[in-house]
Amino acid sequence: MLMAGFDGLVALLSIPLTVFGAFALVDAFIRREDAFRAADKQTKPFWLIILGIALVVSLIFPLLSFLPIIGLIAIIVYFVDVRPAIKQVGGGGGGRRGGGSSSDGPYGPYNGGR
């Protein structure tokens, strides 16, 4: 009975891992390829392959084996290191709408009190 409850918990934890992996793959897919090179973070095809493998592994293998954990580490690296760097260089998909300046505040451009 205890093992059945544990198996259910592991199954519930594998769902967010799969969703997290799918979101990372879609996010990498919508980013511009030149943004990856500009941010010096490998290439877009490299990250699409890594994140795709991580997603497939999370679907096939149980969560407590080492392969999904390696995939989770790759997904976390993408979200913590690669994605912010790509967004910073203007990698398309998401971000600010309509351009804007770095001096824009929440109510419009900052003009230095003029």
Short mmCIF file of N, CA and C in Angstrom, two decimals:
data_model
loop_
_atom_site.label_atom_id
_atom_site.label_comp_id
_atom_site.label_asym_id
_atom_site.label_seq_id
_atom_site.Cartn_x
_atom_site.Cartn_y
_atom_site.Cartn_z
N MET A 1 0.82 -1.18 0.00
CA MET A 1 0.00 0.00 0.00
C MET A 1 0.87 1.26 0.00
N LEU A 2 1.93 1.23 0.78
CA LEU A 2 2.83 2.38 0.84
C LEU A 2 3.52 2.61 -0.51
N MET A 3 3.91 1.53 -1.16
CA MET A 3 4.56 1.66 -2.47
C MET A 3 3.59 2.19 -3.52
N ALA A 4 2.33 1.82 -3.43
CA ALA A 4 1.34 2.33 -4.39
C ALA A 4 1.18 3.84 -4.23
N GLY A 5 1.18 4.31 -3.00
CA GLY A 5 1.11 5.75 -2.76
C GLY A 5 2.36 6.46 -3.27
N PHE A 6 3.52 5.85 -3.09
CA PHE A 6 4.77 6.43 -3.57
C PHE A 6 4.79 6.47 -5.09
N ASP A 7 4.31 5.41 -5.73
CA ASP A 7 4.25 5.39 -7.20
C ASP A 7 3.32 6.48 -7.72
N GLY A 8 2.23 6.70 -7.02
CA GLY A 8 1.31 7.78 -7.40
C GLY A 8 1.95 9.14 -7.27
N LEU A 9 2.74 9.33 -6.21
CA LEU A 9 3.43 10.61 -6.00
C LEU A 9 4.48 10.84 -7.09
N VAL A 10 5.21 9.81 -7.44
CA VAL A 10 6.22 9.92 -8.50
C VAL A 10 5.54 10.23 -9.84
N ALA A 11 4.38 9.61 -10.09
CA ALA A 11 3.65 9.88 -11.33
C ALA A 11 3.17 11.33 -11.35
N LEU A 12 2.73 11.84 -10.22
CA LEU A 12 2.29 13.25 -10.16
C LEU A 12 3.47 14.21 -10.36
N LEU A 13 4.64 13.84 -9.90
CA LEU A 13 5.82 14.69 -10.07
C LEU A 13 6.34 14.65 -11.50
N SER A 14 6.09 13.57 -12.21
CA SER A 14 6.57 13.49 -13.59
C SER A 14 5.75 14.36 -14.54
N ILE A 15 4.52 14.68 -14.16
CA ILE A 15 3.69 15.55 -15.01
C ILE A 15 4.27 16.95 -15.10
N PRO A 16 4.62 17.61 -13.98
CA PRO A 16 5.24 18.94 -14.11
C PRO A 16 6.57 18.92 -14.85
N LEU A 17 7.34 17.85 -14.70
CA LEU A 17 8.60 17.73 -15.43
C LEU A 17 8.35 17.71 -16.93
N THR A 18 7.34 16.97 -17.35
CA THR A 18 7.01 16.91 -18.77
C THR A 18 6.52 18.26 -19.28
N VAL A 19 5.67 18.92 -18.51
CA VAL A 19 5.17 20.25 -18.90
C VAL A 19 6.32 21.25 -18.96
N PHE A 20 7.19 21.22 -17.97
CA PHE A 20 8.35 22.11 -17.91
C PHE A 20 9.25 21.89 -19.13
N GLY A 21 9.47 20.64 -19.49
CA GLY A 21 10.28 20.31 -20.67
C GLY A 21 9.63 20.76 -21.96
N ALA A 22 8.32 20.58 -22.06
CA ALA A 22 7.60 21.01 -23.27
C ALA A 22 7.64 22.53 -23.40
N PHE A 23 7.47 23.23 -22.29
CA PHE A 23 7.54 24.69 -22.33
C PHE A 23 8.93 25.17 -22.74
N ALA A 24 9.97 24.54 -22.22
CA ALA A 24 11.34 24.91 -22.59
C ALA A 24 11.59 24.67 -24.07
N LEU A 25 11.09 23.55 -24.60
CA LEU A 25 11.28 23.25 -26.02
C LEU A 25 10.55 24.26 -26.90
N VAL A 26 9.33 24.58 -26.56
CA VAL A 26 8.57 25.58 -27.33
C VAL A 26 9.23 26.95 -27.24
N ASP A 27 9.70 27.31 -26.05
CA ASP A 27 10.36 28.59 -25.86
C ASP A 27 11.62 28.68 -26.70
N ALA A 28 12.41 27.62 -26.72
CA ALA A 28 13.63 27.62 -27.55
C ALA A 28 13.28 27.67 -29.03
N PHE A 29 12.17 27.05 -29.41
CA PHE A 29 11.76 27.03 -30.81
C PHE A 29 11.36 28.42 -31.31
N ILE A 30 10.73 29.23 -30.46
CA ILE A 30 10.25 30.54 -30.92
C ILE A 30 11.32 31.62 -30.87
N ARG A 31 12.45 31.34 -30.23
CA ARG A 31 13.53 32.33 -30.17
C ARG A 31 14.28 32.37 -31.50
N ARG A 32 14.83 33.54 -31.81
CA ARG A 32 15.61 33.69 -33.05
C ARG A 32 16.93 32.95 -32.94
N GLU A 33 17.37 32.39 -34.07
CA GLU A 33 18.61 31.61 -34.08
C GLU A 33 19.83 32.49 -33.83
N ASP A 34 19.83 33.70 -34.36
CA ASP A 34 20.99 34.57 -34.19
C ASP A 34 21.13 35.05 -32.75
N ALA A 35 20.06 35.03 -31.97
CA ALA A 35 20.15 35.43 -30.57
C ALA A 35 20.97 34.43 -29.76
N PHE A 36 20.90 33.17 -30.12
CA PHE A 36 21.71 32.16 -29.43
C PHE A 36 23.19 32.43 -29.65
N ARG A 37 23.54 32.75 -30.91
CA ARG A 37 24.95 33.05 -31.21
C ARG A 37 25.38 34.35 -30.58
N ALA A 38 24.51 35.36 -30.58
CA ALA A 38 24.85 36.65 -29.99
C ALA A 38 25.05 36.54 -28.48
N ALA A 39 24.30 35.66 -27.84
CA ALA A 39 24.44 35.47 -26.40
C ALA A 39 25.55 34.48 -26.07
N ASP A 40 26.18 33.89 -27.09
CA ASP A 40 27.26 32.92 -26.92
C ASP A 40 26.80 31.72 -26.09
N LYS A 41 25.63 31.17 -26.47
CA LYS A 41 25.03 30.05 -25.74
C LYS A 41 24.75 28.87 -26.66
N GLN A 42 25.76 28.30 -27.27
CA GLN A 42 25.63 27.22 -28.25
C GLN A 42 24.78 27.69 -29.42
N THR A 43 24.05 26.79 -30.05
CA THR A 43 23.22 27.16 -31.19
C THR A 43 21.78 26.73 -30.92
N LYS A 44 20.88 27.27 -31.70
CA LYS A 44 19.47 26.91 -31.53
C LYS A 44 19.23 25.43 -31.79
N PRO A 45 19.78 24.85 -32.88
CA PRO A 45 19.56 23.40 -33.08
C PRO A 45 20.10 22.56 -31.92
N PHE A 46 21.23 22.95 -31.35
CA PHE A 46 21.79 22.22 -30.21
C PHE A 46 20.78 22.18 -29.06
N TRP A 47 20.22 23.34 -28.70
CA TRP A 47 19.28 23.40 -27.59
C TRP A 47 17.97 22.72 -27.93
N LEU A 48 17.53 22.79 -29.18
CA LEU A 48 16.31 22.08 -29.56
C LEU A 48 16.49 20.57 -29.42
N ILE A 49 17.65 20.07 -29.81
CA ILE A 49 17.93 18.63 -29.69
C ILE A 49 18.01 18.22 -28.22
N ILE A 50 18.75 18.99 -27.42
CA ILE A 50 18.91 18.66 -25.99
C ILE A 50 17.56 18.68 -25.29
N LEU A 51 16.78 19.75 -25.51
CA LEU A 51 15.48 19.87 -24.84
C LEU A 51 14.48 18.84 -25.37
N GLY A 52 14.57 18.50 -26.66
CA GLY A 52 13.71 17.46 -27.21
C GLY A 52 14.01 16.10 -26.62
N ILE A 53 15.29 15.79 -26.48
CA ILE A 53 15.68 14.52 -25.86
C ILE A 53 15.23 14.50 -24.41
N ALA A 54 15.38 15.62 -23.70
CA ALA A 54 14.95 15.68 -22.30
C ALA A 54 13.45 15.44 -22.19
N LEU A 55 12.68 15.99 -23.11
CA LEU A 55 11.23 15.80 -23.09
C LEU A 55 10.86 14.34 -23.36
N VAL A 56 11.47 13.76 -24.37
CA VAL A 56 11.18 12.36 -24.70
C VAL A 56 11.58 11.44 -23.55
N VAL A 57 12.72 11.70 -22.94
CA VAL A 57 13.19 10.88 -21.82
C VAL A 57 12.23 10.99 -20.65
N SER A 58 11.71 12.21 -20.40
CA SER A 58 10.77 12.37 -19.28
C SER A 58 9.45 11.64 -19.55
N LEU A 59 9.11 11.44 -20.81
CA LEU A 59 7.90 10.71 -21.15
C LEU A 59 8.09 9.19 -21.06
N ILE A 60 9.30 8.71 -21.36
CA ILE A 60 9.53 7.27 -21.47
C ILE A 60 9.97 6.65 -20.14
N PHE A 61 10.91 7.28 -19.46
CA PHE A 61 11.51 6.67 -18.28
C PHE A 61 10.86 7.17 -17.00
N PRO A 62 10.88 6.34 -15.96
CA PRO A 62 10.34 6.80 -14.67
C PRO A 62 11.21 7.91 -14.08
N LEU A 63 10.60 8.73 -13.26
CA LEU A 63 11.26 9.92 -12.74
C LEU A 63 12.50 9.59 -11.90
N LEU A 64 12.50 8.49 -11.21
CA LEU A 64 13.61 8.19 -10.30
C LEU A 64 14.82 7.55 -10.98
N SER A 65 14.77 7.33 -12.28
CA SER A 65 15.97 6.86 -12.96
C SER A 65 16.85 8.08 -13.28
N PHE A 66 18.08 7.86 -13.64
CA PHE A 66 19.01 8.97 -13.80
C PHE A 66 18.80 9.78 -15.07
N LEU A 67 18.23 9.20 -16.12
CA LEU A 67 18.06 9.92 -17.38
C LEU A 67 17.09 11.12 -17.27
N PRO A 68 15.92 10.98 -16.65
CA PRO A 68 15.07 12.16 -16.49
C PRO A 68 15.69 13.23 -15.60
N ILE A 69 16.50 12.83 -14.67
CA ILE A 69 17.17 13.81 -13.80
C ILE A 69 18.20 14.59 -14.61
N ILE A 70 18.92 13.92 -15.51
CA ILE A 70 19.86 14.62 -16.40
C ILE A 70 19.09 15.57 -17.32
N GLY A 71 17.94 15.11 -17.83
CA GLY A 71 17.11 15.97 -18.65
C GLY A 71 16.61 17.18 -17.88
N LEU A 72 16.22 16.98 -16.63
CA LEU A 72 15.77 18.09 -15.79
C LEU A 72 16.90 19.10 -15.59
N ILE A 73 18.11 18.62 -15.42
CA ILE A 73 19.26 19.53 -15.27
C ILE A 73 19.45 20.35 -16.54
N ALA A 74 19.31 19.72 -17.70
CA ALA A 74 19.44 20.45 -18.97
C ALA A 74 18.35 21.51 -19.09
N ILE A 75 17.13 21.17 -18.70
CA ILE A 75 16.01 22.12 -18.77
C ILE A 75 16.25 23.29 -17.82
N ILE A 76 16.74 23.00 -16.62
CA ILE A 76 17.03 24.06 -15.65
C ILE A 76 18.14 24.97 -16.16
N VAL A 77 19.17 24.39 -16.77
CA VAL A 77 20.25 25.21 -17.34
C VAL A 77 19.70 26.13 -18.42
N TYR A 78 18.79 25.62 -19.24
CA TYR A 78 18.19 26.46 -20.28
C TYR A 78 17.44 27.63 -19.64
N PHE A 79 16.62 27.34 -18.63
CA PHE A 79 15.81 28.40 -18.02
C PHE A 79 16.63 29.38 -17.20
N VAL A 80 17.67 28.93 -16.54
CA VAL A 80 18.43 29.79 -15.64
C VAL A 80 19.54 30.55 -16.36
N ASP A 81 20.16 29.95 -17.37
CA ASP A 81 21.31 30.57 -18.02
C ASP A 81 21.03 31.04 -19.45
N VAL A 82 20.51 30.15 -20.27
CA VAL A 82 20.37 30.44 -21.70
C VAL A 82 19.22 31.41 -21.97
N ARG A 83 18.04 31.10 -21.45
CA ARG A 83 16.86 31.92 -21.74
C ARG A 83 17.03 33.38 -21.35
N PRO A 84 17.53 33.70 -20.14
CA PRO A 84 17.71 35.13 -19.81
C PRO A 84 18.73 35.82 -20.72
N ALA A 85 19.78 35.11 -21.11
CA ALA A 85 20.79 35.72 -21.99
C ALA A 85 20.20 36.00 -23.36
N ILE A 86 19.38 35.09 -23.86
CA ILE A 86 18.76 35.28 -25.16
C ILE A 86 17.75 36.42 -25.11
N LYS A 87 16.98 36.49 -24.04
CA LYS A 87 16.01 37.57 -23.90
C LYS A 87 16.71 38.92 -23.80
N GLN A 88 17.88 38.94 -23.18
CA GLN A 88 18.62 40.19 -23.01
C GLN A 88 19.11 40.74 -24.35
N VAL A 89 19.48 39.87 -25.27
CA VAL A 89 19.94 40.34 -26.58
C VAL A 89 18.80 40.52 -27.56
N GLY A 90 17.57 40.38 -27.08
CA GLY A 90 16.42 40.61 -27.94
C GLY A 90 16.12 39.44 -28.82
N GLY A 91 16.03 38.26 -28.25
CA GLY A 91 15.85 37.05 -29.01
C GLY A 91 14.46 36.75 -29.49
N GLY A 92 13.59 37.73 -29.58
CA GLY A 92 12.25 37.50 -30.12
C GLY A 92 11.41 36.65 -29.21
N GLY A 93 10.14 36.54 -29.54
CA GLY A 93 9.22 35.77 -28.73
C GLY A 93 9.15 36.31 -27.33
N GLY A 94 8.08 36.87 -26.93
CA GLY A 94 7.97 37.45 -25.59
C GLY A 94 8.72 38.75 -25.50
N GLY A 95 9.00 39.17 -24.30
CA GLY A 95 9.72 40.42 -24.12
C GLY A 95 8.80 41.61 -24.29
N ARG A 96 9.37 42.77 -24.51
CA ARG A 96 8.63 44.02 -24.64
C ARG A 96 7.89 44.10 -25.96
N ARG A 97 6.70 44.59 -25.90
CA ARG A 97 5.91 44.80 -27.12
C ARG A 97 6.14 46.21 -27.61
N GLY A 98 6.28 46.39 -28.89
CA GLY A 98 6.40 47.71 -29.46
C GLY A 98 7.74 48.37 -29.27
N GLY A 99 8.78 47.62 -29.02
CA GLY A 99 10.12 48.20 -28.89
C GLY A 99 10.29 48.87 -27.56
N GLY A 100 10.56 50.19 -27.58
CA GLY A 100 10.77 50.90 -26.34
C GLY A 100 12.23 51.07 -26.05
N SER A 101 12.49 51.99 -25.17
CA SER A 101 13.86 52.31 -24.80
C SER A 101 14.19 51.69 -23.45
N SER A 102 15.47 51.59 -23.15
CA SER A 102 15.86 51.07 -21.85
C SER A 102 15.54 52.05 -20.74
N SER A 103 15.23 53.32 -21.10
CA SER A 103 14.88 54.30 -20.08
C SER A 103 13.37 54.42 -19.89
N ASP A 104 12.59 53.57 -20.54
CA ASP A 104 11.15 53.61 -20.37
C ASP A 104 10.77 53.09 -18.99
N GLY A 105 9.89 53.82 -18.36
CA GLY A 105 9.37 53.39 -17.07
C GLY A 105 8.00 52.77 -17.27
N PRO A 106 7.30 52.47 -16.17
CA PRO A 106 5.99 51.84 -16.29
C PRO A 106 4.93 52.77 -16.90
N TYR A 107 5.17 54.10 -16.86
CA TYR A 107 4.20 55.06 -17.38
C TYR A 107 4.72 55.80 -18.60
N GLY A 108 5.75 55.30 -19.23
CA GLY A 108 6.29 55.93 -20.42
C GLY A 108 7.76 56.23 -20.24
N PRO A 109 8.33 56.96 -21.22
CA PRO A 109 9.77 57.23 -21.17
C PRO A 109 10.13 58.20 -20.05
N TYR A 110 11.28 57.96 -19.45
CA TYR A 110 11.80 58.86 -18.43
C TYR A 110 12.56 59.96 -19.15
N ASN A 111 12.21 61.22 -18.89
CA ASN A 111 12.84 62.32 -19.60
C ASN A 111 13.72 63.17 -18.70
N GLY A 112 14.09 62.70 -17.54
CA GLY A 112 15.01 63.43 -16.67
C GLY A 112 14.39 64.64 -15.99
N GLY A 113 13.09 64.65 -15.81
CA GLY A 113 12.44 65.77 -15.11
C GLY A 113 12.18 66.97 -16.01
N ARG A 114 12.30 66.85 -17.30
CA ARG A 114 12.04 67.97 -18.22
C ARG A 114 10.60 68.18 -18.45
#
